[in-house]
PDB file of C-alpha atoms in Angstrom:
ATOM      1  CA  MET A   1       0.000   0.000   0.000  1.00 53.00           C
ATOM      2  CA  ARG A   2       2.795   2.384   0.890  1.00 53.00           C
ATOM      3  CA  ARG A   3       4.476   1.652  -2.437  1.00 51.00           C
ATOM      4  CA  ILE A   4       1.280   2.575  -4.314  1.00 50.00           C
ATOM      5  CA  LYS A   5       1.040   5.883  -2.423  1.00 45.00           C
ATOM      6  CA  THR A   6       4.675   6.667  -3.255  1.00 45.00           C
ATOM      7  CA  LEU A   7       4.143   5.776  -6.903  1.00 41.00           C
ATOM      8  CA  PHE A   8       0.960   7.852  -7.021  1.00 41.00           C
ATOM      9  CA  GLY A   9       2.754  10.827  -5.413  1.00 40.00           C
ATOM     10  CA  THR A  10       5.613  10.550  -7.921  1.00 41.00           C
ATOM     11  CA  VAL A  11       3.234  10.421 -10.895  1.00 37.00           C
ATOM     12  CA  LEU A  12       1.290  13.377  -9.505  1.00 37.00           C
ATOM     13  CA  ALA A  13       4.483  15.428  -9.042  1.00 38.00           C
ATOM     14  CA  ILE A  14       5.695  14.622 -12.577  1.00 45.00           C
ATOM     15  CA  THR A  15       2.310  15.545 -14.056  1.00 42.00           C
ATOM     16  CA  ALA A  16       2.173  18.824 -12.136  1.00 40.00           C
ATOM     17  CA  SER A  17       5.720  19.675 -13.233  1.00 41.00           C
ATOM     18  CA  ALA A  18       4.918  18.921 -16.870  1.00 41.00           C
ATOM     19  CA  LEU A  19       1.815  21.123 -16.754  1.00 41.00           C
ATOM     20  CA  PHE A  20       3.773  23.923 -15.093  1.00 42.00           C
ATOM     21  CA  LEU A  21       6.541  23.755 -17.693  1.00 41.00           C
ATOM     22  CA  ALA A  22       4.031  23.665 -20.547  1.00 41.00           C
ATOM     23  CA  GLY A  23       2.452  26.819 -19.161  1.00 43.00           C
ATOM     24  CA  CYS A  24       5.864  28.501 -19.065  1.00 48.00           C
ATOM     25  CA  SER A  25       6.490  27.975 -22.766  1.00 51.00           C
ATOM     26  CA  ASN A  26       8.383  30.740 -24.542  1.00 66.00           C
ATOM     27  CA  SER A  27       6.224  30.483 -27.643  1.00 70.00           C
ATOM     28  CA  PRO A  28       4.115  33.597 -28.150  1.00 80.00           C
ATOM     29  CA  LYS A  29       0.387  33.535 -27.571  1.00 93.00           C
ATOM     30  CA  PRO A  30      -1.916  34.293 -30.519  1.00 93.00           C
ATOM     31  CA  GLU A  31      -2.865  37.707 -29.096  1.00 94.00           C
ATOM     32  CA  GLU A  32       0.812  38.641 -28.662  1.00 96.00           C
ATOM     33  CA  SER A  33       1.638  37.596 -32.224  1.00 95.00           C
ATOM     34  CA  ALA A  34      -1.289  39.540 -33.695  1.00 96.00           C
ATOM     35  CA  THR A  35      -0.483  42.657 -31.659  1.00 96.00           C
ATOM     36  CA  ALA A  36       3.226  42.508 -32.562  1.00 96.00           C
ATOM     37  CA  PHE A  37       2.341  42.224 -36.262  1.00 97.00           C
ATOM     38  CA  LEU A  38      -0.108  45.134 -36.117  1.00 95.00           C
ATOM     39  CA  ASN A  39       2.371  47.322 -34.218  1.00 94.00           C
ATOM     40  CA  ALA A  40       5.108  46.602 -36.779  1.00 94.00           C
ATOM     41  CA  TYR A  41       2.737  47.193 -39.693  1.00 92.00           C
ATOM     42  CA  LEU A  42       1.363  50.462 -38.296  1.00 90.00           C
ATOM     43  CA  SER A  43       4.853  51.785 -37.569  1.00 88.00           C
ATOM     44  CA  ALA A  44       5.848  51.048 -41.195  1.00 86.00           C
ATOM     45  CA  ASP A  45       8.341  48.389 -40.087  1.00 90.00           C
ATOM     46  CA  TYR A  46       7.275  46.210 -42.982  1.00 90.00           C
ATOM     47  CA  ALA A  47      10.290  43.879 -42.864  1.00 90.00           C
ATOM     48  CA  THR A  48       9.399  42.903 -39.283  1.00 94.00           C
ATOM     49  CA  ALA A  49       5.708  42.631 -40.153  1.00 96.00           C
ATOM     50  CA  ALA A  50       6.485  40.400 -43.168  1.00 96.00           C
ATOM     51  CA  ALA A  51       8.593  38.106 -40.975  1.00 96.00           C
ATOM     52  CA  MET A  52       5.483  37.512 -38.833  1.00 97.00           C
ATOM     53  CA  CYS A  53       3.443  36.310 -41.843  1.00 97.00           C
ATOM     54  CA  THR A  54       3.067  33.093 -43.746  1.00 97.00           C
ATOM     55  CA  GLU A  55       5.210  32.851 -46.891  1.00 96.00           C
ATOM     56  CA  GLU A  56       2.317  33.799 -49.171  1.00 95.00           C
ATOM     57  CA  LEU A  57       1.234  36.867 -47.218  1.00 95.00           C
ATOM     58  CA  SER A  58       4.861  37.877 -46.674  1.00 96.00           C
ATOM     59  CA  ALA A  59       5.429  37.895 -50.454  1.00 95.00           C
ATOM     60  CA  PHE A  60       2.291  40.011 -50.954  1.00 92.00           C
ATOM     61  CA  LEU A  61       3.354  42.427 -48.202  1.00 92.00           C
ATOM     62  CA  ASN A  62       6.839  42.761 -49.682  1.00 91.00           C
ATOM     63  CA  GLU A  63       5.310  43.666 -53.067  1.00 90.00           C
ATOM     64  CA  SER A  64       3.137  46.298 -51.382  1.00 86.00           C
ATOM     65  CA  VAL A  65       6.210  47.713 -49.663  1.00 88.00           C
ATOM     66  CA  LYS A  66       7.811  48.303 -53.057  1.00 90.00           C
ATOM     67  CA  GLU A  67       4.835  50.469 -53.990  1.00 89.00           C
ATOM     68  CA  PHE A  68       5.082  52.342 -50.668  1.00 88.00           C
ATOM     69  CA  GLU A  69       8.814  52.917 -51.141  1.00 90.00           C
ATOM     70  CA  ALA A  70       8.140  54.374 -54.615  1.00 93.00           C
ATOM     71  CA  LEU A  71       6.045  57.173 -53.078  1.00 93.00           C
ATOM     72  CA  PRO A  72       7.627  60.614 -52.647  1.00 96.00           C
ATOM     73  CA  ASP A  73       9.325  61.060 -49.257  1.00 95.00           C
ATOM     74  CA  SER A  74       6.862  63.787 -48.304  1.00 95.00           C
ATOM     75  CA  VAL A  75       3.909  61.418 -48.782  1.00 93.00           C
ATOM     76  CA  LYS A  76       5.650  58.601 -46.866  1.00 91.00           C
ATOM     77  CA  SER A  77       6.335  61.052 -44.047  1.00 91.00           C
ATOM     78  CA  ILE A  78       2.657  62.051 -43.839  1.00 90.00           C
ATOM     79  CA  ILE A  79       1.539  58.408 -43.797  1.00 87.00           C
ATOM     80  CA  LYS A  80       4.051  57.524 -41.074  1.00 87.00           C
ATOM     81  CA  ARG A  81       3.015  60.524 -38.987  1.00 86.00           C
ATOM     82  CA  HIS A  82      -0.666  59.571 -39.152  1.00 83.00           C
ATOM     83  CA  THR A  83      -0.056  55.913 -38.376  1.00 85.00           C
ATOM     84  CA  SER A  84       2.168  56.840 -35.422  1.00 85.00           C
ATOM     85  CA  TYR A  85      -1.013  57.815 -33.546  1.00 84.00           C
ATOM     86  CA  MET A  86      -2.610  54.408 -34.090  1.00 88.00           C
ATOM     87  CA  THR A  87      -2.666  51.645 -31.502  1.00 89.00           C
ATOM     88  CA  PRO A  88      -4.095  48.155 -32.084  1.00 92.00           C
ATOM     89  CA  HIS A  89      -6.223  46.356 -29.502  1.00 91.00           C
ATOM     90  CA  VAL A  90      -7.218  42.696 -29.863  1.00 94.00           C
ATOM     91  CA  ASP A  91     -10.938  42.392 -29.164  1.00 94.00           C
ATOM     92  CA  SER A  92     -11.501  38.657 -29.576  1.00 94.00           C
ATOM     93  CA  ILE A  93      -9.960  35.474 -30.870  1.00 94.00           C
ATOM     94  CA  ALA A  94     -12.040  32.615 -32.281  1.00 93.00           C
ATOM     95  CA  ARG A  95     -11.118  29.219 -33.661  1.00 90.00           C
ATOM     96  CA  THR A  96     -12.170  28.337 -37.159  1.00 84.00           C
ATOM     97  CA  GLY A  97     -12.726  24.769 -38.335  1.00 80.00           C
ATOM     98  CA  SER A  98      -9.021  24.025 -37.947  1.00 78.00           C
ATOM     99  CA  GLN A  99      -7.334  23.754 -34.562  1.00 78.00           C
ATOM    100  CA  ASP A 100      -4.321  25.671 -35.887  1.00 90.00           C
ATOM    101  CA  THR A 101      -6.222  28.608 -37.447  1.00 94.00           C
ATOM    102  CA  LEU A 102      -7.662  31.524 -35.492  1.00 95.00           C
ATOM    103  CA  VAL A 103      -9.541  34.668 -36.444  1.00 95.00           C
ATOM    104  CA  VAL A 104      -8.412  37.736 -34.529  1.00 96.00           C
ATOM    105  CA  CYS A 105     -10.849  40.655 -34.387  1.00 95.00           C
ATOM    106  CA  TYR A 106      -9.124  43.906 -33.527  1.00 94.00           C
ATOM    107  CA  THR A 107      -9.707  47.614 -33.216  1.00 91.00           C
ATOM    108  CA  ILE A 108      -7.238  50.308 -34.146  1.00 90.00           C
ATOM    109  CA  VAL A 109      -7.603  53.386 -31.986  1.00 86.00           C
ATOM    110  CA  LYS A 110      -6.342  56.637 -33.459  1.00 82.00           C
ATOM    111  CA  ASN A 111      -5.346  59.214 -30.885  1.00 78.00           C
ATOM    112  CA  ASP A 112      -4.238  62.223 -32.925  1.00 72.00           C
ATOM    113  CA  PRO A 113      -3.975  65.523 -31.027  1.00 70.00           C
ATOM    114  CA  ALA A 114      -5.101  67.431 -34.137  1.00 67.00           C
ATOM    115  CA  ASP A 115      -8.309  65.366 -34.265  1.00 62.00           C
ATOM    116  CA  THR A 116      -8.917  66.073 -30.605  1.00 60.00           C
ATOM    117  CA  LEU A 117      -8.859  69.826 -31.248  1.00 62.00           C
ATOM    118  CA  ALA A 118     -11.081  69.586 -34.342  1.00 62.00           C
ATOM    119  CA  THR A 119     -13.670  67.062 -33.167  1.00 64.00           C
ATOM    120  CA  GLY A 120     -13.444  67.067 -29.398  1.00 59.00           C
ATOM    121  CA  THR A 121     -12.713  63.349 -29.396  1.00 63.00           C
ATOM    122  CA  ALA A 122      -9.389  61.582 -29.206  1.00 53.00           C
ATOM    123  CA  GLU A 123     -10.392  58.312 -30.865  1.00 71.00           C
ATOM    124  CA  GLN A 124     -11.304  57.128 -34.312  1.00 62.00           C
ATOM    125  CA  LEU A 125     -12.037  53.431 -34.427  1.00 72.00           C
ATOM    126  CA  ILE A 126     -11.153  51.043 -37.205  1.00 83.00           C
ATOM    127  CA  ASN A 127     -12.522  47.516 -36.741  1.00 89.00           C
ATOM    128  CA  SER A 128     -11.100  44.636 -38.722  1.00 93.00           C
ATOM    129  CA  ARG A 129      -9.854  41.070 -38.483  1.00 94.00           C
ATOM    130  CA  LEU A 130      -7.001  38.859 -39.526  1.00 95.00           C
ATOM    131  CA  SER A 131      -6.369  35.133 -39.627  1.00 95.00           C
ATOM    132  CA  ILE A 132      -3.396  33.541 -37.953  1.00 96.00           C
ATOM    133  CA  VAL A 133      -2.119  29.997 -38.298  1.00 96.00           C
ATOM    134  CA  LYS A 134       0.175  27.934 -36.117  1.00 95.00           C
ATOM    135  CA  GLU A 135       3.446  27.103 -37.896  1.00 94.00           C
ATOM    136  CA  GLY A 136       5.670  25.085 -35.613  1.00 92.00           C
ATOM    137  CA  GLU A 137       5.746  27.000 -32.328  1.00 92.00           C
ATOM    138  CA  GLU A 138       4.819  30.367 -33.866  1.00 94.00           C
ATOM    139  CA  TRP A 139       1.567  32.023 -34.838  1.00 96.00           C
ATOM    140  CA  LYS A 140       1.857  33.575 -38.308  1.00 97.00           C
ATOM    141  CA  VAL A 141      -0.518  36.061 -39.923  1.00 97.00           C
ATOM    142  CA  ALA A 142      -2.088  34.317 -42.915  1.00 95.00           C
ATOM    143  CA  ALA A 143      -4.736  36.762 -44.127  1.00 94.00           C
ATOM    144  CA  LEU A 144      -5.913  40.298 -43.510  1.00 92.00           C
ATOM    145  CA  ASN A 145      -9.593  41.286 -43.288  1.00 83.00           C
ATOM    146  CA  GLU A 146     -10.682  37.693 -43.849  1.00 60.00           C
ATOM    147  CA  ILE A 147     -12.245  34.839 -41.969  1.00 48.00           C
TER     148      ILE A 147
END
């Protein structure tokens, strides 16, 4: 009987340790991955944003960057200034049919001091969504504005 209790205690300790270590994983959570992508994208750090995407979306984003880079510096500066006031907030995450695919609904809050003076409000809301997929230990952005 004592041997069974010892064996049970050992199994319980190993199971608890495994669960604790699994919870301490260094792999990013879906919300963290989506927020990091949106922050990089909004700050015009397109190389970082593309690295957080699947191969297909990364290729599309890199093509779009070429078009952005072809704009006059004055236009790029205006775009960067306006996006610098934008902050993403993840509203919800839902599983699709696949265990490794999630839809992230998010809001981008724009807090531009010039808007505050003109309208009396500090926020403009943009609601959208993106899909992320699990690739290995990472969550990668697979699609924008899609389910």
